[in-house]
Amino acid sequence: MPGTAEEPRAPVYVDGALKVTLKGDTIVADFLRILDNYVEQRFGGSANGSAERHVAIGVDQTDVAVPKNHA
């Protein structure tokens, strides 16, 4: 997590290799563009076509409640 004076950075790995480190105010838009391109190249379809795309941004594991019956 960046400190008060630090610019947010988001390393993006594709198939286990670092592709790019995103920074600045366009991190989310840049990531979604990379995701759309990856889906198009890998699966021949668009992530934002007829299927819905759900992206969780800024979710920490401690923010997610796990039901007691799931380990």
Short mmCIF file of N, CA and C in Angstrom, two decimals:
data_model
loop_
_atom_site.label_atom_id
_atom_site.label_comp_id
_atom_site.label_asym_id
_atom_site.label_seq_id
_atom_site.Cartn_x
_atom_site.Cartn_y
_atom_site.Cartn_z
N MET A 1 0.85 -1.17 0.00
CA MET A 1 0.00 0.00 0.00
C MET A 1 0.89 1.23 0.00
N PRO A 2 0.63 2.18 -0.89
CA PRO A 2 1.48 3.37 -0.94
C PRO A 2 1.29 4.25 0.28
N GLY A 3 2.35 4.95 0.61
CA GLY A 3 2.28 5.91 1.70
C GLY A 3 1.58 7.18 1.23
N THR A 4 1.51 8.16 2.09
CA THR A 4 0.78 9.40 1.78
C THR A 4 1.34 10.12 0.56
N ALA A 5 2.66 10.16 0.43
CA ALA A 5 3.27 10.91 -0.67
C ALA A 5 3.65 10.03 -1.86
N GLU A 6 3.33 8.76 -1.80
CA GLU A 6 3.71 7.86 -2.88
C GLU A 6 2.64 7.76 -3.96
N GLU A 7 3.11 7.64 -5.19
CA GLU A 7 2.19 7.42 -6.31
C GLU A 7 1.81 5.95 -6.34
N PRO A 8 0.53 5.64 -6.48
CA PRO A 8 0.12 4.23 -6.54
C PRO A 8 0.79 3.51 -7.72
N ARG A 9 1.18 2.26 -7.48
CA ARG A 9 1.79 1.43 -8.51
C ARG A 9 1.12 0.08 -8.47
N ALA A 10 0.96 -0.54 -9.64
CA ALA A 10 0.33 -1.85 -9.72
C ALA A 10 1.10 -2.71 -10.72
N PRO A 11 1.92 -3.64 -10.22
CA PRO A 11 2.60 -4.54 -11.15
C PRO A 11 1.58 -5.49 -11.77
N VAL A 12 1.68 -5.71 -13.08
CA VAL A 12 0.76 -6.60 -13.79
C VAL A 12 1.56 -7.77 -14.35
N TYR A 13 1.18 -8.96 -13.92
CA TYR A 13 1.82 -10.18 -14.39
C TYR A 13 0.89 -10.87 -15.38
N VAL A 14 1.45 -11.34 -16.49
CA VAL A 14 0.70 -12.07 -17.49
C VAL A 14 1.37 -13.43 -17.65
N ASP A 15 0.61 -14.48 -17.40
CA ASP A 15 1.12 -15.85 -17.48
C ASP A 15 2.40 -16.01 -16.65
N GLY A 16 2.44 -15.40 -15.47
CA GLY A 16 3.54 -15.56 -14.53
C GLY A 16 4.72 -14.64 -14.74
N ALA A 17 4.70 -13.81 -15.77
CA ALA A 17 5.81 -12.90 -16.03
C ALA A 17 5.35 -11.45 -15.89
N LEU A 18 6.21 -10.62 -15.31
CA LEU A 18 5.88 -9.21 -15.16
C LEU A 18 5.78 -8.57 -16.54
N LYS A 19 4.62 -8.02 -16.85
CA LYS A 19 4.40 -7.36 -18.15
C LYS A 19 4.71 -5.87 -18.04
N VAL A 20 4.16 -5.24 -17.00
CA VAL A 20 4.31 -3.80 -16.85
C VAL A 20 3.95 -3.43 -15.41
N THR A 21 4.44 -2.29 -14.96
CA THR A 21 4.00 -1.74 -13.69
C THR A 21 3.22 -0.47 -14.00
N LEU A 22 1.93 -0.51 -13.72
CA LEU A 22 1.06 0.63 -13.99
C LEU A 22 1.20 1.66 -12.89
N LYS A 23 1.07 2.93 -13.26
CA LYS A 23 1.12 4.00 -12.27
C LYS A 23 0.27 5.17 -12.74
N GLY A 24 -0.06 6.03 -11.81
CA GLY A 24 -0.81 7.24 -12.16
C GLY A 24 -2.31 7.07 -12.01
N ASP A 25 -3.01 8.05 -12.53
CA ASP A 25 -4.46 8.11 -12.37
C ASP A 25 -5.22 7.15 -13.28
N THR A 26 -4.54 6.52 -14.23
CA THR A 26 -5.22 5.66 -15.19
C THR A 26 -4.98 4.18 -14.93
N ILE A 27 -4.58 3.82 -13.71
CA ILE A 27 -4.26 2.42 -13.38
C ILE A 27 -5.43 1.49 -13.74
N VAL A 28 -6.62 1.82 -13.31
CA VAL A 28 -7.77 0.94 -13.53
C VAL A 28 -8.07 0.81 -15.02
N ALA A 29 -8.14 1.92 -15.73
CA ALA A 29 -8.43 1.89 -17.16
C ALA A 29 -7.35 1.12 -17.92
N ASP A 30 -6.09 1.34 -17.55
CA ASP A 30 -4.98 0.63 -18.20
C ASP A 30 -5.05 -0.86 -17.93
N PHE A 31 -5.37 -1.24 -16.69
CA PHE A 31 -5.48 -2.65 -16.36
C PHE A 31 -6.61 -3.31 -17.13
N LEU A 32 -7.75 -2.66 -17.22
CA LEU A 32 -8.89 -3.22 -17.94
C LEU A 32 -8.58 -3.37 -19.43
N ARG A 33 -7.81 -2.45 -20.00
CA ARG A 33 -7.39 -2.55 -21.40
C ARG A 33 -6.48 -3.77 -21.58
N ILE A 34 -5.53 -3.96 -20.66
CA ILE A 34 -4.65 -5.13 -20.71
C ILE A 34 -5.46 -6.41 -20.59
N LEU A 35 -6.43 -6.42 -19.68
CA LEU A 35 -7.28 -7.58 -19.48
C LEU A 35 -8.09 -7.90 -20.74
N ASP A 36 -8.70 -6.90 -21.33
CA ASP A 36 -9.48 -7.09 -22.55
C ASP A 36 -8.60 -7.64 -23.68
N ASN A 37 -7.39 -7.08 -23.83
CA ASN A 37 -6.48 -7.56 -24.87
C ASN A 37 -6.07 -9.00 -24.62
N TYR A 38 -5.81 -9.35 -23.36
CA TYR A 38 -5.41 -10.72 -23.02
C TYR A 38 -6.53 -11.70 -23.35
N VAL A 39 -7.75 -11.37 -22.96
CA VAL A 39 -8.89 -12.25 -23.22
C VAL A 39 -9.07 -12.41 -24.73
N GLU A 40 -8.96 -11.32 -25.46
CA GLU A 40 -9.11 -11.38 -26.92
C GLU A 40 -8.06 -12.28 -27.55
N GLN A 41 -6.80 -12.11 -27.15
CA GLN A 41 -5.71 -12.90 -27.72
C GLN A 41 -5.78 -14.36 -27.28
N ARG A 42 -6.09 -14.58 -26.04
CA ARG A 42 -6.05 -15.93 -25.48
C ARG A 42 -7.28 -16.76 -25.84
N PHE A 43 -8.45 -16.14 -25.82
CA PHE A 43 -9.69 -16.88 -25.98
C PHE A 43 -10.51 -16.47 -27.20
N GLY A 44 -10.04 -15.47 -27.93
CA GLY A 44 -10.74 -15.05 -29.13
C GLY A 44 -12.04 -14.34 -28.88
N GLY A 45 -12.25 -13.81 -27.71
CA GLY A 45 -13.47 -13.07 -27.39
C GLY A 45 -13.13 -11.86 -26.57
N SER A 46 -14.07 -11.00 -26.39
CA SER A 46 -13.85 -9.78 -25.62
C SER A 46 -14.42 -9.92 -24.22
N ALA A 47 -13.70 -9.44 -23.23
CA ALA A 47 -14.17 -9.49 -21.84
C ALA A 47 -15.32 -8.53 -21.63
N ASN A 48 -15.44 -7.52 -22.47
CA ASN A 48 -16.54 -6.57 -22.27
C ASN A 48 -17.60 -6.71 -23.35
N GLY A 49 -17.66 -7.85 -24.02
CA GLY A 49 -18.67 -8.10 -25.03
C GLY A 49 -19.99 -8.41 -24.36
N SER A 50 -20.60 -9.54 -24.70
CA SER A 50 -21.91 -9.88 -24.14
C SER A 50 -21.81 -10.40 -22.70
N ALA A 51 -20.64 -10.87 -22.31
CA ALA A 51 -20.47 -11.39 -20.94
C ALA A 51 -20.19 -10.22 -20.00
N GLU A 52 -20.64 -10.37 -18.77
CA GLU A 52 -20.34 -9.36 -17.76
C GLU A 52 -18.94 -9.56 -17.24
N ARG A 53 -18.30 -8.48 -16.84
CA ARG A 53 -16.97 -8.55 -16.26
C ARG A 53 -17.08 -7.99 -14.84
N HIS A 54 -16.62 -8.76 -13.87
CA HIS A 54 -16.63 -8.33 -12.48
C HIS A 54 -15.19 -8.18 -12.04
N VAL A 55 -14.82 -6.99 -11.60
CA VAL A 55 -13.46 -6.72 -11.17
C VAL A 55 -13.51 -6.14 -9.76
N ALA A 56 -12.80 -6.79 -8.85
CA ALA A 56 -12.70 -6.28 -7.48
C ALA A 56 -11.40 -5.50 -7.39
N ILE A 57 -11.50 -4.23 -7.04
CA ILE A 57 -10.33 -3.38 -6.96
C ILE A 57 -10.17 -2.89 -5.53
N GLY A 58 -8.98 -3.06 -5.01
CA GLY A 58 -8.69 -2.59 -3.67
C GLY A 58 -9.31 -3.43 -2.58
N VAL A 59 -9.54 -4.70 -2.83
CA VAL A 59 -10.13 -5.58 -1.82
C VAL A 59 -9.02 -6.35 -1.14
N ASP A 60 -8.93 -6.23 0.14
CA ASP A 60 -7.95 -6.95 0.93
C ASP A 60 -8.63 -8.19 1.51
N GLN A 61 -7.88 -9.26 1.69
CA GLN A 61 -8.46 -10.50 2.20
C GLN A 61 -9.17 -10.28 3.53
N THR A 62 -8.67 -9.36 4.33
CA THR A 62 -9.30 -9.10 5.63
C THR A 62 -10.65 -8.40 5.48
N ASP A 63 -10.92 -7.85 4.28
CA ASP A 63 -12.20 -7.19 4.03
C ASP A 63 -13.29 -8.18 3.60
N VAL A 64 -12.91 -9.41 3.32
CA VAL A 64 -13.84 -10.39 2.80
C VAL A 64 -14.25 -11.36 3.90
N ALA A 65 -15.54 -11.44 4.16
CA ALA A 65 -16.04 -12.35 5.19
C ALA A 65 -16.18 -13.74 4.59
N VAL A 66 -15.63 -14.74 5.26
CA VAL A 66 -15.74 -16.13 4.81
C VAL A 66 -16.74 -16.83 5.72
N PRO A 67 -17.76 -17.46 5.14
CA PRO A 67 -18.72 -18.19 5.96
C PRO A 67 -18.04 -19.24 6.83
N LYS A 68 -18.59 -19.49 8.02
CA LYS A 68 -17.97 -20.41 8.97
C LYS A 68 -17.88 -21.83 8.44
N ASN A 69 -18.76 -22.23 7.52
CA ASN A 69 -18.72 -23.61 7.02
C ASN A 69 -17.70 -23.79 5.90
N HIS A 70 -16.94 -22.74 5.57
CA HIS A 70 -15.88 -22.82 4.56
C HIS A 70 -14.54 -22.63 5.23
N ALA A 71 -13.65 -23.55 4.99
CA ALA A 71 -12.31 -23.43 5.58
C ALA A 71 -11.38 -22.67 4.70
#
